[in-house]
Short mmCIF file of C-alpha atoms in Angstrom, two decimals:
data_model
loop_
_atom_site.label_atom_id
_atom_site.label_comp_id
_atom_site.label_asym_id
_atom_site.label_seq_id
_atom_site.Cartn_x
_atom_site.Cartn_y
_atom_site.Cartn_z
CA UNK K 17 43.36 -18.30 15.78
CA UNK K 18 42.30 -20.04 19.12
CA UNK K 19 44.55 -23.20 19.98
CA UNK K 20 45.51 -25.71 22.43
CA UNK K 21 48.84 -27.25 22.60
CA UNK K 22 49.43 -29.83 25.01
CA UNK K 23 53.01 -31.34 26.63
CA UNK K 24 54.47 -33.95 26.62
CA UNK K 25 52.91 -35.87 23.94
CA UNK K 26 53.78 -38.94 26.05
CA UNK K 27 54.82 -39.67 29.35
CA UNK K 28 56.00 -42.45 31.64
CA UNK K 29 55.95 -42.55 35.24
CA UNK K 30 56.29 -44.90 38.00
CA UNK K 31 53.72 -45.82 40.25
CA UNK K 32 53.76 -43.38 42.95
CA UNK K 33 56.03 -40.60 41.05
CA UNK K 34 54.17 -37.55 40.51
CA UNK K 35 54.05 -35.37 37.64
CA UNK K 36 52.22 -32.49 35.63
CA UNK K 37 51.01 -32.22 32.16
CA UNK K 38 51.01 -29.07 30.71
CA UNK K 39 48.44 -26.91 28.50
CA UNK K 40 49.12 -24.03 26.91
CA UNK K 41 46.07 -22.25 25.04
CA UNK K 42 45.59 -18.73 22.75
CA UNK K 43 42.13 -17.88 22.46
CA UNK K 44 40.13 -15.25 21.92
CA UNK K 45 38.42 -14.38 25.40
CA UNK K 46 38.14 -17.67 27.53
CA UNK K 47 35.02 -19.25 28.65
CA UNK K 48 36.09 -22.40 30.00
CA UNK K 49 39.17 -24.72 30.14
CA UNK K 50 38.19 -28.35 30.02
CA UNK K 51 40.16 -31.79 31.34
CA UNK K 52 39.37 -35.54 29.80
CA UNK K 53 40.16 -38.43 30.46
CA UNK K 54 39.94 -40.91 27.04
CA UNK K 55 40.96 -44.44 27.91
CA UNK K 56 41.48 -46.64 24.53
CA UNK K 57 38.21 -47.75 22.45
CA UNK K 58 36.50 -45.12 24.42
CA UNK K 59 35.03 -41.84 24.38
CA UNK K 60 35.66 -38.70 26.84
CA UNK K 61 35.12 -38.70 30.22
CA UNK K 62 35.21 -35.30 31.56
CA UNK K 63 37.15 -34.50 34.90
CA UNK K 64 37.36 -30.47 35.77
CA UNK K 65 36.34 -27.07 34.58
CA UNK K 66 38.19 -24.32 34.96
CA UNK K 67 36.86 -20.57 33.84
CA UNK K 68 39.29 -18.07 35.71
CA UNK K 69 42.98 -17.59 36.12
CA UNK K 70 44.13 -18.56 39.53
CA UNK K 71 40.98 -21.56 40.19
CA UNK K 72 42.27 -25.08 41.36
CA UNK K 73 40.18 -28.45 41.18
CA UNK K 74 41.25 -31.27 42.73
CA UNK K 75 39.68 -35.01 42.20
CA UNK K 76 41.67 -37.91 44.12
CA UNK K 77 45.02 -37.67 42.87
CA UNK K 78 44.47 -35.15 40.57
CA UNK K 79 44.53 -31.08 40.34
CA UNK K 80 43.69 -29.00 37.58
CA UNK K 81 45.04 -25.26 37.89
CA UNK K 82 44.48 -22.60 35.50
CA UNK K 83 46.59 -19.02 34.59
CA UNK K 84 46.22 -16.60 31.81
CA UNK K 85 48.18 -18.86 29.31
CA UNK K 86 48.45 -22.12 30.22
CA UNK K 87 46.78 -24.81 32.94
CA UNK K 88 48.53 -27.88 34.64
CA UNK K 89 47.21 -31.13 35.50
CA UNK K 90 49.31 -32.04 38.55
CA UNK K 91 49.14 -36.10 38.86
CA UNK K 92 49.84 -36.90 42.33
CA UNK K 93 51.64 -40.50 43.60
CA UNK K 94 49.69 -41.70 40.51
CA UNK K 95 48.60 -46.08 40.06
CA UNK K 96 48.60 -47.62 36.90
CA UNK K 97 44.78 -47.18 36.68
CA UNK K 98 45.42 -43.65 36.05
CA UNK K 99 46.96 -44.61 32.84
CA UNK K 100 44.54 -43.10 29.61
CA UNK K 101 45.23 -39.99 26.99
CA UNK K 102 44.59 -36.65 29.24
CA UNK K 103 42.54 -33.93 26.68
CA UNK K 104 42.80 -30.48 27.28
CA UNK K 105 39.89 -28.49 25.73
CA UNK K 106 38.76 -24.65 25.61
CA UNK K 107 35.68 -23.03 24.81
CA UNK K 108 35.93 -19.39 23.50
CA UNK K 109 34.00 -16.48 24.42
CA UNK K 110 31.41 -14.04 22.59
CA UNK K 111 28.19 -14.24 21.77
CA UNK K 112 28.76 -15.46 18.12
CA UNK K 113 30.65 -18.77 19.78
CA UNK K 114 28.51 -21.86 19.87
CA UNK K 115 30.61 -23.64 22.65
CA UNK K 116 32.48 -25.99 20.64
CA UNK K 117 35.38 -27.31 22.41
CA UNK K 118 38.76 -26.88 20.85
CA UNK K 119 40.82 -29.70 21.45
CA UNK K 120 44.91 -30.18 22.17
CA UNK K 121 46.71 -33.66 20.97
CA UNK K 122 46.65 -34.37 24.30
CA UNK K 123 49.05 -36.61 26.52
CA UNK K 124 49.53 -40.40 26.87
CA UNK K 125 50.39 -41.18 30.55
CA UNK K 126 51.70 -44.92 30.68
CA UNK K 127 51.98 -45.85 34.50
CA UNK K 128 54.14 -48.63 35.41
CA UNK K 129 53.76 -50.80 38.52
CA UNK F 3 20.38 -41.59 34.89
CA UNK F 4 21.97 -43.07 31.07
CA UNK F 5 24.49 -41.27 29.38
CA UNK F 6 24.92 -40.32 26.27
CA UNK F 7 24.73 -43.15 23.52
CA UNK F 8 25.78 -43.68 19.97
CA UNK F 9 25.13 -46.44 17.73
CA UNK F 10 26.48 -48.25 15.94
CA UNK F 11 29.79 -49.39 17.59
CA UNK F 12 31.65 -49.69 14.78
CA UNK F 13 30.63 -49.55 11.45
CA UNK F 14 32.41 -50.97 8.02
CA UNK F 15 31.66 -49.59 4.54
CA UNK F 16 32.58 -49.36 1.07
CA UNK F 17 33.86 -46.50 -0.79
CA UNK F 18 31.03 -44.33 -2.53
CA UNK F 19 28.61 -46.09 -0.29
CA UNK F 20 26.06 -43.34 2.21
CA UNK F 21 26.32 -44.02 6.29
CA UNK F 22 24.46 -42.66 8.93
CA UNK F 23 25.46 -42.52 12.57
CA UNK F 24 22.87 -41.68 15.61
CA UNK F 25 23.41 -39.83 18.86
CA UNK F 26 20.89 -40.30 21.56
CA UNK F 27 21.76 -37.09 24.28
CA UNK F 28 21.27 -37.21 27.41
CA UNK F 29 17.87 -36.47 28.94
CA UNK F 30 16.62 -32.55 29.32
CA UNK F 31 20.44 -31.94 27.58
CA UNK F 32 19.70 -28.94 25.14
CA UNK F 33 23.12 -28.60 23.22
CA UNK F 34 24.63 -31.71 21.20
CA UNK F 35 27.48 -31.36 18.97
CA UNK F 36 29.53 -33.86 16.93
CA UNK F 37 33.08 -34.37 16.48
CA UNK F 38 35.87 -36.39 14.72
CA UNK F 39 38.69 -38.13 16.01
CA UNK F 40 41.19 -39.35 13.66
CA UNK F 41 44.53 -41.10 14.09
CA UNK F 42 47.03 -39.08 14.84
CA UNK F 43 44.72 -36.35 15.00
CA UNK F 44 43.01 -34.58 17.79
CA UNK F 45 39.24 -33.92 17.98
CA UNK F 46 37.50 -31.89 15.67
CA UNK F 47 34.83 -29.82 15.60
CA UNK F 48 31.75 -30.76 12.83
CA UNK F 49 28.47 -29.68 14.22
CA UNK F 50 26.72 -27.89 17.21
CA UNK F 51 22.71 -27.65 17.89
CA UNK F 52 21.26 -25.77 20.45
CA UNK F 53 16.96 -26.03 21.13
CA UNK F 54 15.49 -24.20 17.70
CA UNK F 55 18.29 -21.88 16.97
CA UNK F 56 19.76 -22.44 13.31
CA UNK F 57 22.87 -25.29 14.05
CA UNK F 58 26.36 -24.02 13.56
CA UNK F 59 27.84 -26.45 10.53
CA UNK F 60 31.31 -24.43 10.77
CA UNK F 61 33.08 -27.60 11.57
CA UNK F 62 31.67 -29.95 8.57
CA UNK F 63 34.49 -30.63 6.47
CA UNK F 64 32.87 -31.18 2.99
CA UNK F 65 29.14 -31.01 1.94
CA UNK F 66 28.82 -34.61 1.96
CA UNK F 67 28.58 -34.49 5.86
CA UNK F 68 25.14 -33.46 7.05
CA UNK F 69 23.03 -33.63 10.29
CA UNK F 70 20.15 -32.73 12.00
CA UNK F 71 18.44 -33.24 15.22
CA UNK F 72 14.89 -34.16 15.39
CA UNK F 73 12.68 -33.24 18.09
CA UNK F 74 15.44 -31.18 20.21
CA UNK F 75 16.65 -35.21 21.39
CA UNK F 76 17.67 -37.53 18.74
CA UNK F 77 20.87 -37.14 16.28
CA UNK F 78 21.46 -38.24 12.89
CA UNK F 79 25.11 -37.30 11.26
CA UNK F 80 24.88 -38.33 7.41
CA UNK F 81 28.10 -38.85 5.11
CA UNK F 82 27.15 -39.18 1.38
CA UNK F 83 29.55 -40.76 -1.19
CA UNK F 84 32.35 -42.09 1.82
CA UNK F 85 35.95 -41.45 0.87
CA UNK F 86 38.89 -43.58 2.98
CA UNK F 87 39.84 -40.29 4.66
CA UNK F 88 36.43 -39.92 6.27
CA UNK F 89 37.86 -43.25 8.38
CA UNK F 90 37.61 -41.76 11.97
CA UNK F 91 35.45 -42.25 15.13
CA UNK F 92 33.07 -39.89 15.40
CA UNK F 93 31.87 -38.56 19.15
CA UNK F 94 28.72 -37.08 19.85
CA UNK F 95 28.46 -35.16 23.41
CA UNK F 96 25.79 -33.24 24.82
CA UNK F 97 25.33 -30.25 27.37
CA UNK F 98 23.09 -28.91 29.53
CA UNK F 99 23.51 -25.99 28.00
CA UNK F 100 25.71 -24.01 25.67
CA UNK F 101 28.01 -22.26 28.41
CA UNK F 102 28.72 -26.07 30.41
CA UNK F 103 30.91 -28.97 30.57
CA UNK F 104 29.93 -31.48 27.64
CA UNK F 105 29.21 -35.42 28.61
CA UNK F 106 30.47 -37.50 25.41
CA UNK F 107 29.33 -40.65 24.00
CA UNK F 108 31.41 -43.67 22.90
CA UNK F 109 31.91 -43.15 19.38
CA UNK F 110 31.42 -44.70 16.43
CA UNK F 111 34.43 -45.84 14.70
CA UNK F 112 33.89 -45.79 11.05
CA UNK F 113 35.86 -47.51 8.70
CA UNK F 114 36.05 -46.89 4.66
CA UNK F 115 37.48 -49.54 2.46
#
């Protein structure tokens, strides 16, 4: 069964202390690893694709990387607008898969001044 | 150019009562799907359409839930006969295609008394 499991659940950071979030996946022939960003009262708001072990993607102060089991979103001297849920998705492969996204729990980052 | 847009915001009903929710994709976007968010829960998967090919209803939980697209643009998820524990928000995002990163709309958060 294809699934996403994402960790922590919740985390807390200073301003300017830099972290990673962590997503570990099982699916059956990967298509595409997907970050979001969901701030509260609002919907997805998508920040990198990923499709092959070893790719990086970097946006400001974040970088998505990607391996065979698991990709990181490293959060670099992060501000307390970077605060919002952070979704890891992935879309399985085969010609009978429609693209759905299957989603992890994802994490609550909570960045204090 | 406009993003994807759901309506209504928020919408309040009664137990036993039928609701419909609306997903407007984005422009020249061929794939639309719908999911469910509820609390404590990550998003789910209900329904994927793709040009004229038959939709993939996998994801709808119960047969009350229905939808259909009209036109190859316009959205329309149905729930007949609402139960409390269809009380989610419910995210419609669309694609350019199947195999691409999917651009969600706000929600609509529905609430069952």
């Amino acid at each position: 069964e294809d699934q996403v499991t994402q960790s922590p659940e919740a985390l807390r950071l200073q301003e300017g202390e830099s972290s990673s979030l962590n997503c570990s996946y099982t699916v059956s022939g990967l298509r595409g690893l997907f970050w979001y960003r969901q701030d509260p009262g609002k919907g997805p708001e998508f920040l990198f694709t990923l499709y092959s072990a070893g790719e990086e993607k970097e946006k400001e102060r974040l970088k998505a990387t990607l391996t065979k089991k698991e990709s990181f979103l490293h959060i670099t001297a992060p501000k307390p607008e970077d605060s919002a849920t952070y979704l890891c998705a992935v879309q399985a492969g085969g010609s009978s898969n429609t693209g759905k996204l299957i989603f992890g729990q994802g994490t609550t980052l909570q960045v204090k001044p | 150019g406009a993003g994807v847009s759901q309506s209504p915001s928020n919408k309040v009903t009664e137990k036993g009562k039928d609701v419909e929710l609306r997903c407007d994709p984005i422009s020249g976007h061929t794939a639309l799907y719908w999911y469910r968010q509820s609390l404590g829960q990550g998003l789910e998967f209900l329904i994927y359409f793709q040009g004229n090919s038959a939709p993939d209803k996998s994801g709808l939980p119960s047969d009350r839930f229905s939808a259909e697209r009209t036109g190859g643009s316009v959205s329309t998820l149905t729930i007949q006969r609402t139960q409390q524990e269809d009380s989610a928000v419910y995210l419609c995002a669309s694609s350019l295609a199947q195999r691409g990163e999917q651009f969600f709309g706000p929600g609509t958060r529905l609430t069952v008394l």
